[in-house]
mmCIF file of N, CA and C in Angstrom:
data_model
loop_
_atom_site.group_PDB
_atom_site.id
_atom_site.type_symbol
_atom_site.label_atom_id
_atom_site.label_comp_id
_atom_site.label_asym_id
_atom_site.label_seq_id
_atom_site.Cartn_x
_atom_site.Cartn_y
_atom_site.Cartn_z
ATOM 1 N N UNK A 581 0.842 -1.182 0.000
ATOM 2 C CA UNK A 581 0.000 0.000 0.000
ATOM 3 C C UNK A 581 0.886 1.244 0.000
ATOM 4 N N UNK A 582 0.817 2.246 -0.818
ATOM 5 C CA UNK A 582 1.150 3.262 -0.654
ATOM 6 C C UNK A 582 1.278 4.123 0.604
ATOM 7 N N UNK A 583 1.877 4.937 0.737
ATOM 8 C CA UNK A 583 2.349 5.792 2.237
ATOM 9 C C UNK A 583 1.365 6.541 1.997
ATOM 10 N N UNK A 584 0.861 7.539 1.321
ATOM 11 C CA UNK A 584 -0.280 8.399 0.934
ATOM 12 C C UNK A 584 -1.753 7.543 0.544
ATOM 13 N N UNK A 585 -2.704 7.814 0.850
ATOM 14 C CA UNK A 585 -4.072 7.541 -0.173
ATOM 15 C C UNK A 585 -4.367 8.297 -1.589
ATOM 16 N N UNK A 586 -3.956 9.540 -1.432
ATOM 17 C CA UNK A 586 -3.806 10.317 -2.583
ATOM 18 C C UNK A 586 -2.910 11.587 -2.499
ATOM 19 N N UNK A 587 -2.273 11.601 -3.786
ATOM 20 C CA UNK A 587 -0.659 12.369 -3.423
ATOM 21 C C UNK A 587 -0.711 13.423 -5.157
ATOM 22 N N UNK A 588 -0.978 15.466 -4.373
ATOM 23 C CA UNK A 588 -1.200 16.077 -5.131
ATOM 24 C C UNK A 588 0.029 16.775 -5.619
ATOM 25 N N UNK A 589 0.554 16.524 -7.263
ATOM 26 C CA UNK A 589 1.536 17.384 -7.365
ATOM 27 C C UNK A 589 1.280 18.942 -8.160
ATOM 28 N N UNK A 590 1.437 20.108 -7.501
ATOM 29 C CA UNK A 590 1.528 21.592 -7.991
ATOM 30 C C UNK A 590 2.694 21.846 -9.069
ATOM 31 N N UNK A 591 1.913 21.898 -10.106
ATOM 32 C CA UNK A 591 3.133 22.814 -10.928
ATOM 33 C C UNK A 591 3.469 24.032 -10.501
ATOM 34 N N UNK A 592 4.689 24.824 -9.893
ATOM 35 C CA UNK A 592 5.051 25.816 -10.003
ATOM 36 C C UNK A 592 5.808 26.157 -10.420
ATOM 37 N N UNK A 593 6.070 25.666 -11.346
ATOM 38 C CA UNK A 593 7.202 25.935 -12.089
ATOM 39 C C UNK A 593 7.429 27.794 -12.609
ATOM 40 N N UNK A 594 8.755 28.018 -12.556
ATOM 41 C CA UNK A 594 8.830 29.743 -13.202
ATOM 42 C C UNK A 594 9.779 29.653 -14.033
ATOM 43 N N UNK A 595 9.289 30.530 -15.466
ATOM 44 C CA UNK A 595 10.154 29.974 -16.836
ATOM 45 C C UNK A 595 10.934 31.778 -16.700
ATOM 46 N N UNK A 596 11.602 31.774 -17.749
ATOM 47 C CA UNK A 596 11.513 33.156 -18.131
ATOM 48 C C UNK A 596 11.331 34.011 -18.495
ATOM 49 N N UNK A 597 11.347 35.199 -18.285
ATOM 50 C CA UNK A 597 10.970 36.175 -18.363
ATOM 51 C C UNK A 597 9.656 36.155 -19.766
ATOM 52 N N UNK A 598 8.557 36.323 -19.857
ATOM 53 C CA UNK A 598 7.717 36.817 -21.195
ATOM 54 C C UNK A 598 7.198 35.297 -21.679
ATOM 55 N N UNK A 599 7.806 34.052 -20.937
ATOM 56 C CA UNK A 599 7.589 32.449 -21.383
ATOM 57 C C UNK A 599 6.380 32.559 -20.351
ATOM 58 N N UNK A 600 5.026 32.316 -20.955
ATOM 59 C CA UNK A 600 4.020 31.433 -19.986
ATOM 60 C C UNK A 600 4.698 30.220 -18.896
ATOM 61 N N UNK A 601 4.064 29.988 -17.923
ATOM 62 C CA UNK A 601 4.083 28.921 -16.723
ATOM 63 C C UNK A 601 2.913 29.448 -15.890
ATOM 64 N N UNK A 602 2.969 27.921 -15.300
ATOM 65 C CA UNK A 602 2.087 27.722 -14.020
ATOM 66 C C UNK A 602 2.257 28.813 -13.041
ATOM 67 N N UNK A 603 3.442 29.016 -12.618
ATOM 68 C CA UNK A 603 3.712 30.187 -11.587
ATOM 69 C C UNK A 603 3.181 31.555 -11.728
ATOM 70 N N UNK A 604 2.757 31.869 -12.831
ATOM 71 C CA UNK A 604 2.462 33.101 -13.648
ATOM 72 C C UNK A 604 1.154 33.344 -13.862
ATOM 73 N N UNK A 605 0.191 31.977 -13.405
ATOM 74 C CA UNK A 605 -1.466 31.809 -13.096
ATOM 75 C C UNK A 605 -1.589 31.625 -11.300
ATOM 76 N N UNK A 606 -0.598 31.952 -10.513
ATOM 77 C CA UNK A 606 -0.662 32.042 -9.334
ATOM 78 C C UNK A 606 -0.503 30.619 -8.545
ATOM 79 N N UNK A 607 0.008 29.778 -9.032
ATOM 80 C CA UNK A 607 0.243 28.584 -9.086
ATOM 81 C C UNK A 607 0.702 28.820 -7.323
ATOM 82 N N UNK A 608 1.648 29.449 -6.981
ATOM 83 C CA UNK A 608 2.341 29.169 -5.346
ATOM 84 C C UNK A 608 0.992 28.852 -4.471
ATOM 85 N N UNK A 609 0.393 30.193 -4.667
ATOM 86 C CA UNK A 609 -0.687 30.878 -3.896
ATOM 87 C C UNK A 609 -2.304 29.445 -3.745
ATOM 88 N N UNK A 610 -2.711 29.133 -4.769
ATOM 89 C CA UNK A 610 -2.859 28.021 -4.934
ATOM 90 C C UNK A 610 -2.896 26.405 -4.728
ATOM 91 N N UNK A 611 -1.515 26.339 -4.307
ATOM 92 C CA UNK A 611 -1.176 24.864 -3.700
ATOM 93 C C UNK A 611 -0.960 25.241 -2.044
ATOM 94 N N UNK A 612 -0.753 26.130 -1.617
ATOM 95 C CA UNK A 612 -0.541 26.768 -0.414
ATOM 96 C C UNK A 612 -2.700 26.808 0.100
ATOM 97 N N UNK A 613 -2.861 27.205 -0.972
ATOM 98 C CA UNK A 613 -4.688 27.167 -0.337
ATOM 99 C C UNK A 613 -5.053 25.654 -0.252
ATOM 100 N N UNK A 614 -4.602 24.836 -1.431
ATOM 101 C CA UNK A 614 -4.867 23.405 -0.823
ATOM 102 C C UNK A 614 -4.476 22.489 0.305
ATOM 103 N N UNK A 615 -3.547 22.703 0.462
ATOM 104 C CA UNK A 615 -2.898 22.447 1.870
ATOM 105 C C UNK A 615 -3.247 22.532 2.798
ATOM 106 N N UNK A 616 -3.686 23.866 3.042
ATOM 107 C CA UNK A 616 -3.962 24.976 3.728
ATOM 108 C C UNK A 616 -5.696 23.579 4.189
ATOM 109 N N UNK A 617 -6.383 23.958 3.188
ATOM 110 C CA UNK A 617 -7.618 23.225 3.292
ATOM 111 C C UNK A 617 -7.680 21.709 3.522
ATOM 112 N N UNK A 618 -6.407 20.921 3.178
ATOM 113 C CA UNK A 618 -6.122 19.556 3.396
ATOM 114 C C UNK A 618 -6.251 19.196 5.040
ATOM 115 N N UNK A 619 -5.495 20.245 5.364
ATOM 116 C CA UNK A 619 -4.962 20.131 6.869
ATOM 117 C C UNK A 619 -6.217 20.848 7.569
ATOM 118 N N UNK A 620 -6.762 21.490 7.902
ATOM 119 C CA UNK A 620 -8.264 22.320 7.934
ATOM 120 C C UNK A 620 -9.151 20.567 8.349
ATOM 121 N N UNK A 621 -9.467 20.093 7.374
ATOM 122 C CA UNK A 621 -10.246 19.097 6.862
ATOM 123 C C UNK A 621 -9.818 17.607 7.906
ATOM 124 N N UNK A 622 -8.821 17.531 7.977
ATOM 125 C CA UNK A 622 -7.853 16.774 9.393
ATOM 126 C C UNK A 622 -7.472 15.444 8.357
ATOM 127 N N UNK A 623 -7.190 15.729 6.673
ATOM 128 C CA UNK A 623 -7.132 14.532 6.141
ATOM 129 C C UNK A 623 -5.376 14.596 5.631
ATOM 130 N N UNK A 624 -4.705 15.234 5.941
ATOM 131 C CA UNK A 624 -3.018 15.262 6.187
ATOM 132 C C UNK A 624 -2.284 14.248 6.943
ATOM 133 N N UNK A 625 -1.502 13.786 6.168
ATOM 134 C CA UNK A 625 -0.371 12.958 7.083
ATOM 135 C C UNK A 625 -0.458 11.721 6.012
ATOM 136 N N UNK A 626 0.264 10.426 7.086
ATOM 137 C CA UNK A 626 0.316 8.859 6.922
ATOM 138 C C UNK A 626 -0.564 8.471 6.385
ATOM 139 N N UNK A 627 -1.482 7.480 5.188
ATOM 140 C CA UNK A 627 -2.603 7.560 4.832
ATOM 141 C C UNK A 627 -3.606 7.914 4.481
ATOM 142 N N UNK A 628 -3.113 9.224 4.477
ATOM 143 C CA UNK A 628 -3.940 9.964 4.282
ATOM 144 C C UNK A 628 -3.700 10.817 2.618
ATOM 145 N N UNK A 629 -3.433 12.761 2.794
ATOM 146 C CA UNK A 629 -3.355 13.143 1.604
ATOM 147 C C UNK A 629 -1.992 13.767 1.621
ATOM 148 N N UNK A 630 -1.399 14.069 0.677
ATOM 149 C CA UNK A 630 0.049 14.609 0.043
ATOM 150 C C UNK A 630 -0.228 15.535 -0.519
ATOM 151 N N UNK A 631 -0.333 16.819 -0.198
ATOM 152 C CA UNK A 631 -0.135 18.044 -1.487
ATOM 153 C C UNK A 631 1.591 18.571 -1.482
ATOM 154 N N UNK A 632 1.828 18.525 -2.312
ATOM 155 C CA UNK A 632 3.113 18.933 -2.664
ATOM 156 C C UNK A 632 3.659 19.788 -4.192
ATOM 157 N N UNK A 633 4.722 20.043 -3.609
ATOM 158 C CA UNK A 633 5.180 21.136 -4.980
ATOM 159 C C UNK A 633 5.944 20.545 -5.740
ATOM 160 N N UNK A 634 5.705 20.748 -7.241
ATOM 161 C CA UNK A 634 6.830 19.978 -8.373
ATOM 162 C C UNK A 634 7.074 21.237 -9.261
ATOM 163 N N UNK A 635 8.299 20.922 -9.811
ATOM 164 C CA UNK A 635 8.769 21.784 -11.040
ATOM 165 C C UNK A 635 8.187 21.583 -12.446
ATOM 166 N N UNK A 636 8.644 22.014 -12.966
ATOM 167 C CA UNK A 636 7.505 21.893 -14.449
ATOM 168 C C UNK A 636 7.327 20.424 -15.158
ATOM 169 N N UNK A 637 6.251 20.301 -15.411
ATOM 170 C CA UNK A 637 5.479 19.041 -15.242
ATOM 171 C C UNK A 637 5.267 18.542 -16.814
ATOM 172 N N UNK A 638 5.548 19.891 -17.738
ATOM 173 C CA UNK A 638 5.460 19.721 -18.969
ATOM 174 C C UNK A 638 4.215 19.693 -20.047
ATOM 175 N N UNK A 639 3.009 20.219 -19.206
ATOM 176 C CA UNK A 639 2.218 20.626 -19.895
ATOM 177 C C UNK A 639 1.643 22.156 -19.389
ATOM 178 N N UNK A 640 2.248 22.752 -19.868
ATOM 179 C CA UNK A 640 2.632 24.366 -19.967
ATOM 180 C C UNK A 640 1.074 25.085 -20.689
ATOM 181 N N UNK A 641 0.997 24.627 -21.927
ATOM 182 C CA UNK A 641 -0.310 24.624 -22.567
ATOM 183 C C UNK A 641 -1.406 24.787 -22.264
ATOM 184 N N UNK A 642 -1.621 23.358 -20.970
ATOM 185 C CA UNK A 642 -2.828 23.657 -19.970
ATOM 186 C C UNK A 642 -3.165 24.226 -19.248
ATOM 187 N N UNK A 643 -2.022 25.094 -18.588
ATOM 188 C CA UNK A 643 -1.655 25.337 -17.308
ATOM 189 C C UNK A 643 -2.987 26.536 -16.681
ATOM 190 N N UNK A 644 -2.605 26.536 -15.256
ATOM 191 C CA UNK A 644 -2.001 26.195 -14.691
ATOM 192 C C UNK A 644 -2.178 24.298 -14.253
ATOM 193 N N UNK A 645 -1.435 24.014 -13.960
ATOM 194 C CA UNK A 645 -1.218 22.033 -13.525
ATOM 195 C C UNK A 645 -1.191 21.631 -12.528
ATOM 196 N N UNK A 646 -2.224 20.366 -11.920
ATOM 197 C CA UNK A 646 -1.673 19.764 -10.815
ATOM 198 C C UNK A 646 -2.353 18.469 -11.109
ATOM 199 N N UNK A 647 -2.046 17.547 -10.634
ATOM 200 C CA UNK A 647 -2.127 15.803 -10.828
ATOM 201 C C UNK A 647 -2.615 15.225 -9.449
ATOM 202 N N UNK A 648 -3.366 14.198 -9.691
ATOM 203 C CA UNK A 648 -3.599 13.686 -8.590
ATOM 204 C C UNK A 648 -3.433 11.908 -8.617
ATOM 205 N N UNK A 649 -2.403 11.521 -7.758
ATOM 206 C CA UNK A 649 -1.962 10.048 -7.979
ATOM 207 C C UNK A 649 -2.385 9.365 -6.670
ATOM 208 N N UNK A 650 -3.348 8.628 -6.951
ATOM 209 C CA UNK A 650 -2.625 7.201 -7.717
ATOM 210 C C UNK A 650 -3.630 6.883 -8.874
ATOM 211 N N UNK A 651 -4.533 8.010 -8.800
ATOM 212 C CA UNK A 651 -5.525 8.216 -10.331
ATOM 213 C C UNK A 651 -5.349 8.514 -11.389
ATOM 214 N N UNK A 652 -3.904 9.073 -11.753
ATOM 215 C CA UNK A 652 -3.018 10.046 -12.998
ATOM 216 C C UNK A 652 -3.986 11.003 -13.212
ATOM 217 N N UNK A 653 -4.555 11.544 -12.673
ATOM 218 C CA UNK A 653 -5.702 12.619 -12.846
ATOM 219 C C UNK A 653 -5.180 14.247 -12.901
ATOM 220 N N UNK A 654 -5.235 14.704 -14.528
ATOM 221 C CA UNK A 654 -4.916 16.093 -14.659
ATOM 222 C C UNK A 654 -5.332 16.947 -14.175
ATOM 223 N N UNK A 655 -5.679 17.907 -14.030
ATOM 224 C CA UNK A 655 -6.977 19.286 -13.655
ATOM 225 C C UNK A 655 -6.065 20.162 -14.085
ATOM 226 N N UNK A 656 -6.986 21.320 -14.480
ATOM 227 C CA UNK A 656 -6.147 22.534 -14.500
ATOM 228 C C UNK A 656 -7.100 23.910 -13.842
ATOM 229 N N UNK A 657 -6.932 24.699 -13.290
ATOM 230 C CA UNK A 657 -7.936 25.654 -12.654
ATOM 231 C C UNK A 657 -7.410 27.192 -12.721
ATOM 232 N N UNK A 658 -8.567 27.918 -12.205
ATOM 233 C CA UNK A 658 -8.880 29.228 -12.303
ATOM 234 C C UNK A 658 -8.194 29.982 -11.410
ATOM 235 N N UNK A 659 -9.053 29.449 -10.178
ATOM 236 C CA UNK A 659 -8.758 30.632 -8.859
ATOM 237 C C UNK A 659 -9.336 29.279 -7.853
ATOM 238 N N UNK A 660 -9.668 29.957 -6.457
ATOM 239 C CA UNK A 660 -9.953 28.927 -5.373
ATOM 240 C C UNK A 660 -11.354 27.882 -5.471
ATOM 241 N N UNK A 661 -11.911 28.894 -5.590
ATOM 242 C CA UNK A 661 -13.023 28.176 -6.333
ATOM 243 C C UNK A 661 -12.922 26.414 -6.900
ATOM 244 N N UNK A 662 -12.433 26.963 -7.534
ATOM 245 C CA UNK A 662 -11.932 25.661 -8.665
ATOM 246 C C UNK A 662 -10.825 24.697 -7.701
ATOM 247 N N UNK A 663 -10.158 25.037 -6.920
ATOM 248 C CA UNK A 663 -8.959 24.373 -6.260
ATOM 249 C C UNK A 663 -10.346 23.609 -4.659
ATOM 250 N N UNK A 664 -11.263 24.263 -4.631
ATOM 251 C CA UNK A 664 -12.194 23.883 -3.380
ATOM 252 C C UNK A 664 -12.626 22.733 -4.034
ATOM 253 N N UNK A 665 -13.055 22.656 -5.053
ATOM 254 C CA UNK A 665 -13.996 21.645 -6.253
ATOM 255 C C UNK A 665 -13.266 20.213 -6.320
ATOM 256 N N UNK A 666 -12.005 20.901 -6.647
ATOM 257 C CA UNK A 666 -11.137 19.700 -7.003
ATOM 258 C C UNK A 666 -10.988 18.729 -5.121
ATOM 259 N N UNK A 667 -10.608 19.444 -4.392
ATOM 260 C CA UNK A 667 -10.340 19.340 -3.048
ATOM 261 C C UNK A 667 -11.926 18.977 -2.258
ATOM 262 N N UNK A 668 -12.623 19.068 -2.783
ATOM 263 C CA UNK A 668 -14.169 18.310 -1.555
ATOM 264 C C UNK A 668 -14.515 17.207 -2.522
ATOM 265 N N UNK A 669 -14.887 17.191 -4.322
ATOM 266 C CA UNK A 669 -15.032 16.105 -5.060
ATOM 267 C C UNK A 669 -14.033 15.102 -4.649
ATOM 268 N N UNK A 670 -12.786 15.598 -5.857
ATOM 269 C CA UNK A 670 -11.674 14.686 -5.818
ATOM 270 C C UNK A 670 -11.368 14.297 -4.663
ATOM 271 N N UNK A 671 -10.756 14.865 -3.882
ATOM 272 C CA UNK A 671 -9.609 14.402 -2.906
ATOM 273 C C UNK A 671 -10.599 13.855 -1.470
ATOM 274 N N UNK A 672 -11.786 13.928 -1.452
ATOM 275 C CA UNK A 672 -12.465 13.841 -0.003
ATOM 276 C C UNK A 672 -13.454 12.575 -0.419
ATOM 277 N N UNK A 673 -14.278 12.939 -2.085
ATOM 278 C CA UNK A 673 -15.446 12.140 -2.556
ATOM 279 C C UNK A 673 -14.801 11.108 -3.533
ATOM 280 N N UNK A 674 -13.496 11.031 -4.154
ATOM 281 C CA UNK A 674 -13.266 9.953 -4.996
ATOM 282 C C UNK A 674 -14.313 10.528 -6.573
ATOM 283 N N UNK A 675 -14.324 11.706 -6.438
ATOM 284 C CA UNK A 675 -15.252 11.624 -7.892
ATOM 285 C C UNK A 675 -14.065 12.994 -8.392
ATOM 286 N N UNK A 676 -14.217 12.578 -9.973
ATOM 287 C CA UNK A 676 -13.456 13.542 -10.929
ATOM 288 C C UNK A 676 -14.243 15.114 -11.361
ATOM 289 N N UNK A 677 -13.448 15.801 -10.989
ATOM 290 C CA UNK A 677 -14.152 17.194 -11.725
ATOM 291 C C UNK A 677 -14.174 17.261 -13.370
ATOM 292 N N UNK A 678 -14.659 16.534 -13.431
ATOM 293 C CA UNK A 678 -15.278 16.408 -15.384
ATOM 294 C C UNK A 678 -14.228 17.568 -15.750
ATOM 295 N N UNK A 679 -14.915 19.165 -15.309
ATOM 296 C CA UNK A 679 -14.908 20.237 -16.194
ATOM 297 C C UNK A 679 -13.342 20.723 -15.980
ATOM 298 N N UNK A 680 -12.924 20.163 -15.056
ATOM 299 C CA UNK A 680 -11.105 20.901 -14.900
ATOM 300 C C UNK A 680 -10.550 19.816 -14.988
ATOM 301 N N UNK A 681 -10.905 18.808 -15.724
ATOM 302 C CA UNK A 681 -9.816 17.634 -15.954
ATOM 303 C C UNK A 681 -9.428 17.646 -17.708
ATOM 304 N N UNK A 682 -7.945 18.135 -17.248
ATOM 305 C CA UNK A 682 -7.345 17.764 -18.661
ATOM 306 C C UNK A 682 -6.977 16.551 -19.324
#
């Protein structure tokens, strides 16, 4: 069994200068609110959930990016809104956000 139940990776990646990235749709601010709400929720730790930060993930296109494993599940989002959606469906209900899954 895995150490996590479900383990979220944040693109934050920062390119240069005038290059689109995740970091540049507020990407920090973002994975810091999921967390933020992971731990809130009391579903953090051993068995539980993983939000964490990764470097560029390589789909730039979609962005902003974050994945959710052990589902390979894309999303890409707006603002909090959208990061709450992903975080009470996905990560709490086991169901996919149709509309932010890339």
């Amino acid at each position: 069994m895995s150490h996590f139940k479900r383990h979220v990776f944040f693109c934050l990646n920062q390119r240069e200068e005038g290059r689109d990235c995740c970091n540049s749709h507020n990407a920090s601010a973002m994975q810091a609110h999921a967390k933020d709400r992971i731990k809130a929720l009391g579903l953090s730790g051993a068995g539980k959930i993983r939000v964490n930060k990764a470097g560029c993930m390589d789909r730039c296109e979609d962005g902003p990016v974050l994945v959710v494993y052990p589902e390979a599940t894309w999303y890409t989002y707006v603002d909090k809104h959208d990061i709450d959606e992903i975080v009470d469906e996905h990560l709490v209900h086991g169901r996919v956000v149709e509309r932010l899954k890339i």
